[in-house]
mmCIF file of C-alpha atoms in Angstrom:
data_model
loop_
_atom_site.group_PDB
_atom_site.id
_atom_site.type_symbol
_atom_site.label_atom_id
_atom_site.label_comp_id
_atom_site.label_asym_id
_atom_site.label_seq_id
_atom_site.Cartn_x
_atom_site.Cartn_y
_atom_site.Cartn_z
ATOM 1 C CA UNK A 92 150.720 30.791 66.551
ATOM 2 C CA UNK A 93 147.068 30.025 67.334
ATOM 3 C CA UNK A 94 146.371 29.379 63.629
ATOM 4 C CA UNK A 95 149.316 26.939 63.384
ATOM 5 C CA UNK A 96 148.242 25.126 66.572
ATOM 6 C CA UNK A 97 144.705 24.679 65.280
ATOM 7 C CA UNK A 98 145.999 23.208 62.011
ATOM 8 C CA UNK A 99 148.272 20.745 63.856
ATOM 9 C CA UNK A 100 145.465 19.564 66.112
ATOM 10 C CA UNK A 101 143.196 19.030 63.125
ATOM 11 C CA UNK A 102 145.910 17.106 61.248
ATOM 12 C CA UNK A 103 146.451 14.790 64.210
ATOM 13 C CA UNK A 104 142.752 14.074 64.594
ATOM 14 C CA UNK A 105 142.552 15.823 67.963
ATOM 15 C CA UNK A 106 139.028 17.136 68.652
ATOM 16 C CA UNK A 107 138.799 20.903 68.663
ATOM 17 C CA UNK A 108 136.213 23.363 69.931
ATOM 18 C CA UNK A 109 136.451 25.154 66.594
ATOM 19 C CA UNK A 110 138.436 28.024 65.152
ATOM 20 C CA UNK A 111 139.941 30.501 67.573
ATOM 21 C CA UNK A 112 139.229 33.407 65.245
ATOM 22 C CA UNK A 113 135.914 35.260 64.989
ATOM 23 C CA UNK A 114 133.249 34.557 62.411
ATOM 24 C CA UNK A 115 133.320 37.231 59.680
ATOM 25 C CA UNK A 116 130.581 37.155 57.041
ATOM 26 C CA UNK A 117 129.244 39.601 54.484
ATOM 27 C CA UNK A 118 125.658 40.644 55.188
ATOM 28 C CA UNK A 119 125.051 43.411 52.629
ATOM 29 C CA UNK A 120 126.779 44.450 49.422
ATOM 30 C CA UNK A 121 128.693 42.367 46.903
ATOM 31 C CA UNK A 122 132.061 42.053 48.701
ATOM 32 C CA UNK A 123 133.823 42.596 45.409
ATOM 33 C CA UNK A 124 135.414 45.198 43.208
ATOM 34 C CA UNK A 125 131.859 45.787 41.998
ATOM 35 C CA UNK A 126 130.329 48.958 43.370
ATOM 36 C CA UNK A 127 127.210 50.925 42.610
ATOM 37 C CA UNK A 128 123.860 51.954 43.990
ATOM 38 C CA UNK A 129 121.013 49.510 44.437
ATOM 39 C CA UNK A 130 118.626 48.678 47.244
ATOM 40 C CA UNK A 131 117.864 45.014 47.770
ATOM 41 C CA UNK A 132 118.310 42.100 50.147
ATOM 42 C CA UNK A 133 121.740 41.211 51.489
ATOM 43 C CA UNK A 134 124.389 40.736 48.846
ATOM 44 C CA UNK A 135 122.020 41.829 46.081
ATOM 45 C CA UNK A 136 122.320 45.431 47.331
ATOM 46 C CA UNK A 137 125.147 47.633 46.052
ATOM 47 C CA UNK A 138 127.251 50.199 47.922
ATOM 48 C CA UNK A 139 130.059 52.492 46.807
ATOM 49 C CA UNK A 140 132.666 52.616 49.566
ATOM 50 C CA UNK A 141 130.381 52.524 52.646
ATOM 51 C CA UNK A 142 131.664 54.245 55.785
ATOM 52 C CA UNK A 143 129.800 55.466 58.886
ATOM 53 C CA UNK A 144 127.664 52.976 60.832
ATOM 54 C CA UNK A 145 125.169 53.207 63.704
ATOM 55 C CA UNK A 146 123.249 50.372 65.380
ATOM 56 C CA UNK A 147 119.602 50.863 66.399
ATOM 57 C CA UNK A 148 118.593 48.299 69.053
ATOM 58 C CA UNK A 149 114.940 49.394 69.063
ATOM 59 C CA UNK A 150 114.480 48.648 65.353
ATOM 60 C CA UNK A 151 117.159 45.948 65.088
ATOM 61 C CA UNK A 152 118.628 47.952 62.257
ATOM 62 C CA UNK A 153 121.957 49.241 61.051
ATOM 63 C CA UNK A 154 122.368 52.673 59.464
ATOM 64 C CA UNK A 155 125.048 53.144 56.819
ATOM 65 C CA UNK A 156 126.566 56.288 55.326
ATOM 66 C CA UNK A 157 127.136 55.588 51.628
ATOM 67 C CA UNK A 158 129.210 58.648 50.699
ATOM 68 C CA UNK A 159 129.939 58.168 47.012
ATOM 69 C CA UNK A 160 126.242 57.501 46.421
ATOM 70 C CA UNK A 161 125.282 60.571 48.530
ATOM 71 C CA UNK A 162 122.751 58.622 50.619
ATOM 72 C CA UNK A 163 122.025 57.161 54.048
ATOM 73 C CA UNK A 164 120.889 53.521 53.984
ATOM 74 C CA UNK A 165 119.260 51.188 56.496
ATOM 75 C CA UNK A 166 119.808 47.444 56.850
ATOM 76 C CA UNK A 167 116.972 45.541 58.540
ATOM 77 C CA UNK A 168 118.987 42.958 60.449
ATOM 78 C CA UNK A 169 116.101 40.484 60.538
ATOM 79 C CA UNK A 170 115.460 40.426 56.792
ATOM 80 C CA UNK A 171 118.776 41.945 55.611
ATOM 81 C CA UNK A 172 116.811 44.271 53.362
ATOM 82 C CA UNK A 173 118.730 47.414 52.399
ATOM 83 C CA UNK A 174 116.713 50.586 51.810
ATOM 84 C CA UNK A 175 117.593 54.219 51.204
ATOM 85 C CA UNK A 176 116.390 56.592 53.942
ATOM 86 C CA UNK A 177 117.773 59.947 52.795
ATOM 87 C CA UNK A 178 119.283 61.299 49.623
ATOM 88 C CA UNK A 179 118.846 60.501 45.961
ATOM 89 C CA UNK A 180 121.292 57.857 44.800
ATOM 90 C CA UNK A 181 124.281 59.137 42.854
ATOM 91 C CA UNK A 182 123.040 62.748 43.002
ATOM 92 C CA UNK A 183 124.703 65.326 45.259
ATOM 93 C CA UNK A 184 123.014 68.387 46.721
ATOM 94 C CA UNK A 185 122.147 70.307 49.863
ATOM 95 C CA UNK A 186 118.357 70.543 50.077
ATOM 96 C CA UNK A 187 116.500 69.720 53.296
ATOM 97 C CA UNK A 188 113.132 68.008 53.716
ATOM 98 C CA UNK A 189 111.763 64.535 53.037
ATOM 99 C CA UNK A 190 113.230 64.578 49.518
ATOM 100 C CA UNK A 191 116.620 65.836 50.675
ATOM 101 C CA UNK A 192 119.857 65.819 48.725
ATOM 102 C CA UNK A 193 123.120 64.957 50.476
ATOM 103 C CA UNK A 194 126.758 65.466 49.520
ATOM 104 C CA UNK A 195 129.231 62.836 50.672
ATOM 105 C CA UNK A 196 127.827 61.832 54.110
ATOM 106 C CA UNK A 197 130.528 60.006 56.079
ATOM 107 C CA UNK A 198 129.991 59.662 59.848
ATOM 108 C CA UNK A 199 126.681 58.923 61.596
ATOM 109 C CA UNK A 200 125.546 58.699 65.199
ATOM 110 C CA UNK A 201 122.170 57.675 66.606
ATOM 111 C CA UNK A 202 120.438 59.908 69.171
ATOM 112 C CA UNK A 203 117.980 57.435 70.718
ATOM 113 C CA UNK A 204 116.100 60.027 72.790
ATOM 114 C CA UNK A 205 115.402 62.121 69.690
ATOM 115 C CA UNK A 206 114.924 59.076 67.438
ATOM 116 C CA UNK A 207 117.232 60.772 64.969
ATOM 117 C CA UNK A 208 120.547 60.382 63.189
ATOM 118 C CA UNK A 209 123.144 63.143 63.118
ATOM 119 C CA UNK A 210 125.648 62.901 60.298
ATOM 120 C CA UNK A 211 128.566 64.764 58.768
ATOM 121 C CA UNK A 212 127.620 65.875 55.270
ATOM 122 C CA UNK A 213 131.190 66.524 54.332
ATOM 123 C CA UNK A 214 130.767 67.738 50.761
ATOM 124 C CA UNK A 215 128.462 70.458 52.101
ATOM 125 C CA UNK A 216 130.678 71.141 55.166
ATOM 126 C CA UNK A 217 127.668 70.752 57.472
ATOM 127 C CA UNK A 218 126.287 68.596 60.291
ATOM 128 C CA UNK A 219 122.795 67.408 59.416
ATOM 129 C CA UNK A 220 119.978 65.540 61.135
ATOM 130 C CA UNK A 221 117.620 62.831 59.896
ATOM 131 C CA UNK A 222 114.380 62.351 61.841
ATOM 132 C CA UNK A 223 113.818 58.580 61.774
ATOM 133 C CA UNK A 224 110.054 58.899 62.228
ATOM 134 C CA UNK A 225 109.374 61.420 59.459
ATOM 135 C CA UNK A 226 112.541 60.885 57.359
ATOM 136 C CA UNK A 227 112.942 64.650 57.207
ATOM 137 C CA UNK A 228 116.474 66.024 56.876
ATOM 138 C CA UNK A 229 117.446 69.355 58.453
ATOM 139 C CA UNK A 230 120.750 71.227 58.737
ATOM 140 C CA UNK A 231 121.234 72.377 62.343
ATOM 141 C CA UNK A 232 124.966 73.202 62.071
ATOM 142 C CA UNK A 233 126.846 75.019 59.342
ATOM 143 C CA UNK A 234 125.788 76.394 55.981
ATOM 144 C CA UNK A 235 126.150 74.410 52.778
ATOM 145 C CA UNK A 236 129.049 75.569 50.630
ATOM 146 C CA UNK A 237 130.652 77.684 53.372
ATOM 147 C CA UNK A 238 133.752 76.247 55.030
ATOM 148 C CA UNK A 239 136.035 77.492 57.784
ATOM 149 C CA UNK A 240 136.887 77.201 61.437
ATOM 150 C CA UNK A 241 134.537 79.755 63.002
ATOM 151 C CA UNK A 242 132.622 78.861 66.123
ATOM 152 C CA UNK A 243 129.066 80.147 66.311
ATOM 153 C CA UNK A 244 125.425 79.218 66.658
ATOM 154 C CA UNK A 245 123.736 76.904 64.168
ATOM 155 C CA UNK A 246 124.230 78.102 60.573
ATOM 156 C CA UNK A 247 126.955 80.563 61.613
ATOM 157 C CA UNK A 248 129.383 77.766 62.539
ATOM 158 C CA UNK A 249 131.901 76.646 59.913
ATOM 159 C CA UNK A 250 133.525 73.262 59.289
ATOM 160 C CA UNK A 251 136.080 71.807 56.883
ATOM 161 C CA UNK A 252 138.008 73.587 54.154
ATOM 162 C CA UNK A 253 137.209 74.788 50.663
ATOM 163 C CA UNK A 254 139.491 72.256 48.968
ATOM 164 C CA UNK A 255 137.576 69.636 46.949
ATOM 165 C CA UNK A 256 140.210 67.110 48.082
ATOM 166 C CA UNK A 257 139.698 67.796 51.795
ATOM 167 C CA UNK A 258 136.244 66.439 52.629
ATOM 168 C CA UNK A 259 136.739 66.093 56.337
ATOM 169 C CA UNK A 260 136.599 62.509 57.509
ATOM 170 C CA UNK A 261 136.175 62.949 61.235
ATOM 171 C CA UNK A 262 133.795 61.007 63.415
ATOM 172 C CA UNK A 263 131.009 61.867 65.816
ATOM 173 C CA UNK A 264 130.370 61.003 69.467
ATOM 174 C CA UNK A 265 127.184 61.739 71.390
ATOM 175 C CA UNK A 266 126.531 62.381 75.063
ATOM 176 C CA UNK A 267 122.769 61.887 74.893
ATOM 177 C CA UNK A 268 122.133 62.808 78.519
ATOM 178 C CA UNK A 269 123.944 66.138 78.241
ATOM 179 C CA UNK A 270 122.817 66.743 74.645
ATOM 180 C CA UNK A 271 126.426 67.300 73.584
ATOM 181 C CA UNK A 272 127.615 66.215 70.167
ATOM 182 C CA UNK A 273 131.356 66.005 69.483
ATOM 183 C CA UNK A 274 132.874 66.115 65.999
ATOM 184 C CA UNK A 275 136.418 65.675 64.742
ATOM 185 C CA UNK A 276 136.924 68.520 62.263
ATOM 186 C CA UNK A 277 139.728 66.618 60.575
ATOM 187 C CA UNK A 278 140.542 69.089 57.821
ATOM 188 C CA UNK A 279 140.905 71.867 60.406
ATOM 189 C CA UNK A 280 142.867 69.705 62.920
ATOM 190 C CA UNK A 281 140.415 70.416 65.757
ATOM 191 C CA UNK A 282 137.796 68.795 67.947
ATOM 192 C CA UNK A 283 134.517 70.688 68.194
ATOM 193 C CA UNK A 284 131.523 70.335 70.520
ATOM 194 C CA UNK A 285 127.917 71.194 69.697
ATOM 195 C CA UNK A 286 125.210 71.927 72.242
ATOM 196 C CA UNK A 287 122.073 70.352 70.792
ATOM 197 C CA UNK A 288 119.819 72.595 72.901
ATOM 198 C CA UNK A 289 121.354 75.997 72.109
ATOM 199 C CA UNK A 290 123.000 75.004 68.768
ATOM 200 C CA UNK A 291 126.234 76.636 69.936
ATOM 201 C CA UNK A 292 129.452 75.239 68.412
ATOM 202 C CA UNK A 293 132.785 75.687 70.198
ATOM 203 C CA UNK A 294 136.312 74.425 69.598
ATOM 204 C CA UNK A 295 137.439 72.047 72.316
ATOM 205 C CA UNK A 296 141.019 71.029 71.434
ATOM 206 C CA UNK A 297 143.512 71.799 68.677
ATOM 207 C CA UNK A 298 144.860 74.734 66.715
ATOM 208 C CA UNK A 299 142.840 75.476 63.602
ATOM 209 C CA UNK A 300 144.624 74.309 60.437
ATOM 210 C CA UNK A 301 147.865 73.544 62.310
ATOM 211 C CA UNK A 302 148.834 69.878 61.861
ATOM 212 C CA UNK A 303 150.998 68.663 64.696
ATOM 213 C CA UNK A 304 151.392 66.336 67.625
ATOM 214 C CA UNK A 305 151.481 67.821 71.083
ATOM 215 C CA UNK A 306 149.765 66.768 74.287
ATOM 216 C CA UNK A 307 148.767 69.287 76.928
ATOM 217 C CA UNK A 308 146.087 71.875 77.506
ATOM 218 C CA UNK A 309 143.520 73.051 74.992
ATOM 219 C CA UNK A 310 145.603 76.148 74.272
ATOM 220 C CA UNK A 311 148.791 74.257 73.454
ATOM 221 C CA UNK A 312 147.673 70.859 72.086
ATOM 222 C CA UNK A 313 147.844 70.024 68.376
ATOM 223 C CA UNK A 314 146.324 67.211 66.310
ATOM 224 C CA UNK A 315 147.060 65.584 62.960
ATOM 225 C CA UNK A 316 143.885 64.435 61.198
ATOM 226 C CA UNK A 317 141.672 63.513 64.158
ATOM 227 C CA UNK A 318 139.040 61.032 63.025
ATOM 228 C CA UNK A 319 137.294 58.489 65.280
ATOM 229 C CA UNK A 320 135.760 59.594 68.588
ATOM 230 C CA UNK A 321 134.466 57.585 71.555
ATOM 231 C CA UNK A 322 133.240 58.700 74.980
ATOM 232 C CA UNK A 323 134.312 56.454 77.832
ATOM 233 C CA UNK A 324 131.578 57.359 80.329
ATOM 234 C CA UNK A 325 134.229 58.517 82.803
ATOM 235 C CA UNK A 326 134.679 62.084 81.653
ATOM 236 C CA UNK A 327 136.975 61.232 78.764
ATOM 237 C CA UNK A 328 136.787 61.481 74.995
ATOM 238 C CA UNK A 329 139.090 59.120 73.080
ATOM 239 C CA UNK A 330 140.404 60.260 69.699
ATOM 240 C CA UNK A 331 141.887 58.318 66.817
ATOM 241 C CA UNK A 332 144.501 60.825 65.645
ATOM 242 C CA UNK A 333 145.026 59.103 62.319
ATOM 243 C CA UNK A 334 148.071 60.858 60.863
ATOM 244 C CA UNK A 335 149.893 60.936 64.183
ATOM 245 C CA UNK A 336 149.256 57.145 64.388
ATOM 246 C CA UNK A 337 148.037 57.493 67.962
ATOM 247 C CA UNK A 338 145.021 57.007 70.193
ATOM 248 C CA UNK A 339 144.626 59.953 72.554
ATOM 249 C CA UNK A 340 142.309 60.876 75.429
ATOM 250 C CA UNK A 341 140.755 64.241 76.193
ATOM 251 C CA UNK A 342 139.875 64.988 79.816
ATOM 252 C CA UNK A 343 136.696 66.953 79.180
ATOM 253 C CA UNK A 344 136.646 68.691 82.558
ATOM 254 C CA UNK A 345 140.301 69.762 82.488
ATOM 255 C CA UNK A 346 140.393 70.249 78.681
ATOM 256 C CA UNK A 347 143.701 68.447 78.375
ATOM 257 C CA UNK A 348 144.808 65.709 75.990
ATOM 258 C CA UNK A 349 147.236 62.813 76.529
ATOM 259 C CA UNK A 350 148.444 59.927 74.351
ATOM 260 C CA UNK A 351 147.412 56.446 75.457
ATOM 261 C CA UNK A 352 148.748 54.372 72.553
ATOM 262 C CA UNK A 353 150.779 54.499 69.362
ATOM 263 C CA UNK A 354 153.774 56.644 68.521
ATOM 264 C CA UNK A 355 153.728 59.779 66.404
ATOM 265 C CA UNK A 356 156.291 60.286 63.613
ATOM 266 C CA UNK A 357 158.858 62.994 64.248
ATOM 267 C CA UNK A 358 157.930 64.640 60.941
ATOM 268 C CA UNK A 359 154.218 65.509 60.911
ATOM 269 C CA UNK A 360 154.296 65.405 57.106
ATOM 270 C CA UNK A 361 155.040 61.658 57.008
ATOM 271 C CA UNK A 362 152.178 59.339 57.821
ATOM 272 C CA UNK A 363 150.561 56.060 56.812
ATOM 273 C CA UNK A 364 148.189 57.060 54.053
ATOM 274 C CA UNK A 365 148.785 55.473 50.677
ATOM 275 C CA UNK A 366 149.595 58.900 49.218
ATOM 276 C CA UNK A 367 152.559 59.288 51.561
ATOM 277 C CA UNK A 368 155.823 58.806 49.615
ATOM 278 C CA UNK A 369 157.659 57.527 52.694
ATOM 279 C CA UNK A 370 156.170 55.443 55.479
ATOM 280 C CA UNK A 371 157.688 56.293 58.867
ATOM 281 C CA UNK A 372 158.930 53.449 61.105
ATOM 282 C CA UNK A 373 156.253 54.313 63.654
ATOM 283 C CA UNK A 374 153.671 53.104 61.122
ATOM 284 C CA UNK A 375 153.296 49.497 62.289
ATOM 285 C CA UNK A 376 151.140 46.797 63.902
ATOM 286 C CA UNK A 377 152.063 45.979 67.497
ATOM 287 C CA UNK A 378 149.764 44.584 70.194
ATOM 288 C CA UNK A 379 150.523 44.437 73.919
ATOM 289 C CA UNK A 380 150.883 47.214 76.464
ATOM 290 C CA UNK A 381 148.908 50.216 75.231
ATOM 291 C CA UNK A 382 151.887 52.537 75.549
ATOM 292 C CA UNK A 383 153.928 50.250 73.273
ATOM 293 C CA UNK A 384 151.164 49.569 70.736
ATOM 294 C CA UNK A 385 151.533 50.721 67.140
ATOM 295 C CA UNK A 386 148.926 51.596 64.521
ATOM 296 C CA UNK A 387 148.710 52.195 60.807
ATOM 297 C CA UNK A 388 145.922 54.798 60.576
ATOM 298 C CA UNK A 389 143.594 54.380 63.596
ATOM 299 C CA UNK A 390 140.486 55.684 61.837
ATOM 300 C CA UNK A 391 137.384 54.921 63.912
ATOM 301 C CA UNK A 392 136.802 54.324 67.614
ATOM 302 C CA UNK A 393 133.756 52.932 69.387
ATOM 303 C CA UNK A 394 133.053 52.023 73.022
ATOM 304 C CA UNK A 395 132.693 48.462 74.245
ATOM 305 C CA UNK A 396 130.666 49.448 77.291
ATOM 306 C CA UNK A 397 132.809 49.979 80.374
ATOM 307 C CA UNK A 398 135.259 47.295 79.252
ATOM 308 C CA UNK A 399 137.184 49.340 76.711
ATOM 309 C CA UNK A 400 136.988 50.473 73.132
ATOM 310 C CA UNK A 401 137.460 49.158 69.630
ATOM 311 C CA UNK A 402 139.865 50.752 67.159
ATOM 312 C CA UNK A 403 139.352 50.323 63.421
ATOM 313 C CA UNK A 404 142.990 50.204 62.297
ATOM 314 C CA UNK A 405 142.170 50.944 58.674
ATOM 315 C CA UNK A 406 145.529 50.523 56.942
ATOM 316 C CA UNK A 407 146.383 47.387 58.898
ATOM 317 C CA UNK A 408 143.008 45.908 57.870
ATOM 318 C CA UNK A 409 142.207 44.822 61.424
ATOM 319 C CA UNK A 410 139.995 45.656 64.384
ATOM 320 C CA UNK A 411 141.842 46.196 67.666
ATOM 321 C CA UNK A 412 140.579 46.423 71.242
ATOM 322 C CA UNK A 413 141.928 48.626 74.029
ATOM 323 C CA UNK A 414 141.133 47.004 77.380
ATOM 324 C CA UNK A 415 140.728 49.612 80.120
ATOM 325 C CA UNK A 416 141.336 47.169 83.001
ATOM 326 C CA UNK A 417 144.663 45.826 81.714
ATOM 327 C CA UNK A 418 145.646 48.820 79.564
ATOM 328 C CA UNK A 419 146.551 46.454 76.752
ATOM 329 C CA UNK A 420 145.774 46.344 73.041
ATOM 330 C CA UNK A 421 144.876 43.181 71.115
ATOM 331 C CA UNK A 422 143.778 42.366 67.578
ATOM 332 C CA UNK A 423 140.268 40.885 67.691
ATOM 333 C CA UNK A 424 139.300 40.531 64.021
ATOM 334 C CA UNK A 425 140.957 40.477 60.627
ATOM 335 C CA UNK A 426 144.393 39.559 59.357
ATOM 336 C CA UNK A 427 147.075 42.220 59.183
ATOM 337 C CA UNK A 428 147.788 43.259 55.604
ATOM 338 C CA UNK A 429 149.336 46.572 54.746
ATOM 339 C CA UNK A 430 147.219 48.799 52.496
ATOM 340 C CA UNK A 431 149.197 49.621 49.371
ATOM 341 C CA UNK A 432 146.408 51.282 47.389
ATOM 342 C CA UNK A 433 142.867 52.534 47.804
ATOM 343 C CA UNK A 434 141.265 50.647 44.930
ATOM 344 C CA UNK A 435 138.350 48.212 45.312
ATOM 345 C CA UNK A 436 139.309 44.755 46.539
ATOM 346 C CA UNK A 437 137.301 41.743 47.677
ATOM 347 C CA UNK A 438 137.737 40.472 51.234
ATOM 348 C CA UNK A 439 137.439 36.867 52.409
ATOM 349 C CA UNK A 440 134.912 35.195 54.684
ATOM 350 C CA UNK A 441 136.123 33.224 57.669
ATOM 351 C CA UNK A 442 136.108 29.434 57.380
ATOM 352 C CA UNK A 443 137.026 26.535 59.632
ATOM 353 C CA UNK A 444 140.582 26.674 58.308
ATOM 354 C CA UNK A 445 141.132 30.387 57.596
ATOM 355 C CA UNK A 446 140.276 33.611 59.400
ATOM 356 C CA UNK A 447 138.288 36.244 57.540
ATOM 357 C CA UNK A 448 139.872 39.420 56.208
ATOM 358 C CA UNK A 449 138.972 43.074 55.570
ATOM 359 C CA UNK A 450 140.169 45.524 52.935
ATOM 360 C CA UNK A 451 140.351 49.088 54.191
ATOM 361 C CA UNK A 452 137.719 48.931 56.941
ATOM 362 C CA UNK A 453 136.777 52.436 58.073
ATOM 363 C CA UNK A 454 133.944 52.327 60.615
ATOM 364 C CA UNK A 455 132.226 49.883 62.934
ATOM 365 C CA UNK A 456 129.153 49.586 65.152
ATOM 366 C CA UNK A 457 128.799 47.374 68.236
ATOM 367 C CA UNK A 458 125.814 45.260 69.253
ATOM 368 C CA UNK A 459 126.329 43.862 72.745
ATOM 369 C CA UNK A 460 127.492 41.468 73.868
ATOM 370 C CA UNK A 461 129.793 40.270 71.073
ATOM 371 C CA UNK A 462 128.722 41.434 67.616
ATOM 372 C CA UNK A 463 130.503 44.013 65.475
ATOM 373 C CA UNK A 464 129.338 45.413 62.154
ATOM 374 C CA UNK A 465 132.153 46.702 59.959
ATOM 375 C CA UNK A 466 132.074 48.959 56.911
ATOM 376 C CA UNK A 467 134.561 47.209 54.629
ATOM 377 C CA UNK A 468 135.037 50.193 52.366
ATOM 378 C CA UNK A 469 137.255 48.894 49.573
ATOM 379 C CA UNK A 470 135.197 45.681 49.410
ATOM 380 C CA UNK A 471 132.011 47.784 49.040
ATOM 381 C CA UNK A 472 130.123 45.823 51.658
ATOM 382 C CA UNK A 473 129.052 45.493 55.290
ATOM 383 C CA UNK A 474 130.453 42.611 57.358
ATOM 384 C CA UNK A 475 129.201 41.003 60.565
ATOM 385 C CA UNK A 476 131.773 39.855 63.120
ATOM 386 C CA UNK A 477 130.971 37.471 65.974
ATOM 387 C CA UNK A 478 133.763 37.968 68.489
ATOM 388 C CA UNK A 479 135.165 35.077 70.500
#
């Protein structure tokens, strides 16, 4: 309705304050079916399905996980220069050091007190760390090539599965004050927590390798491809439970989980991924009261301060916001289009007459007060969104 109203006002010569949709522009990568690996400035750089993002206020920089290229990149937001920080482009491996090799890094989180990035190196089934001062990579959690669900200390912990088609996609969330790092072990259907001081890894919620949808205590709850994570600063950890099409909240003190939005399919084997032969009716796009909202693969979550959190609704091609004060969900960027494939596609920039679009956005990073950076995976680029 707002788009129609704007067009009518413009046609009648009525002055307008401008579009009611946010500005969406491409800042790095080609925004095309073209993908590859190349450092450079802005759209001269090349990515191959970029995913995890982290914003560094101190350096005015954005960190990008470029999984298919097996590297971590940095975008200088003043110059828009893209450089590779870790990994050797298009070469997978598991070596540590300043000439490290990575294997399908997907999620990243910045630890400002350590001046370091933690990231899921999913092809190696490990959690690794990049020191931003020395650019040295270490592997504090897990052992490359060894998968599983075992809790343990440091290299004795296990993540993911042995299947080459099950690189776990789950996100990370950091409590920097408590030195606690949370990870969604998507392939194992669990949430894990890592103590950065002792290196101990424990399972917080979920039954290992049991896909399901059940709220309740840690002993009884089940998950179905948990992905995005976001701490709310009030003792809660929000979870994008992608295949159950829901956003859920873990009470960290009580170790219980409840659903705050979306509706899970009755059959846990039907979901909204493009490989699913049948899309359940719960797979939809509905704003409004959080309890009545509907999603089509809520993939990444990120806090918006105390106000609420953003949800990257990947297969609806939109960014949503959950407002804590009103307990409502709204679409804040993008135009809803249902994902029908996972092939490269170009997205569109916003103009005075048309809102901008995404194609399979996966992750986002927030720069207060109103700027979002979005990994537009199928468009092989990074977008900047100025919210209204």
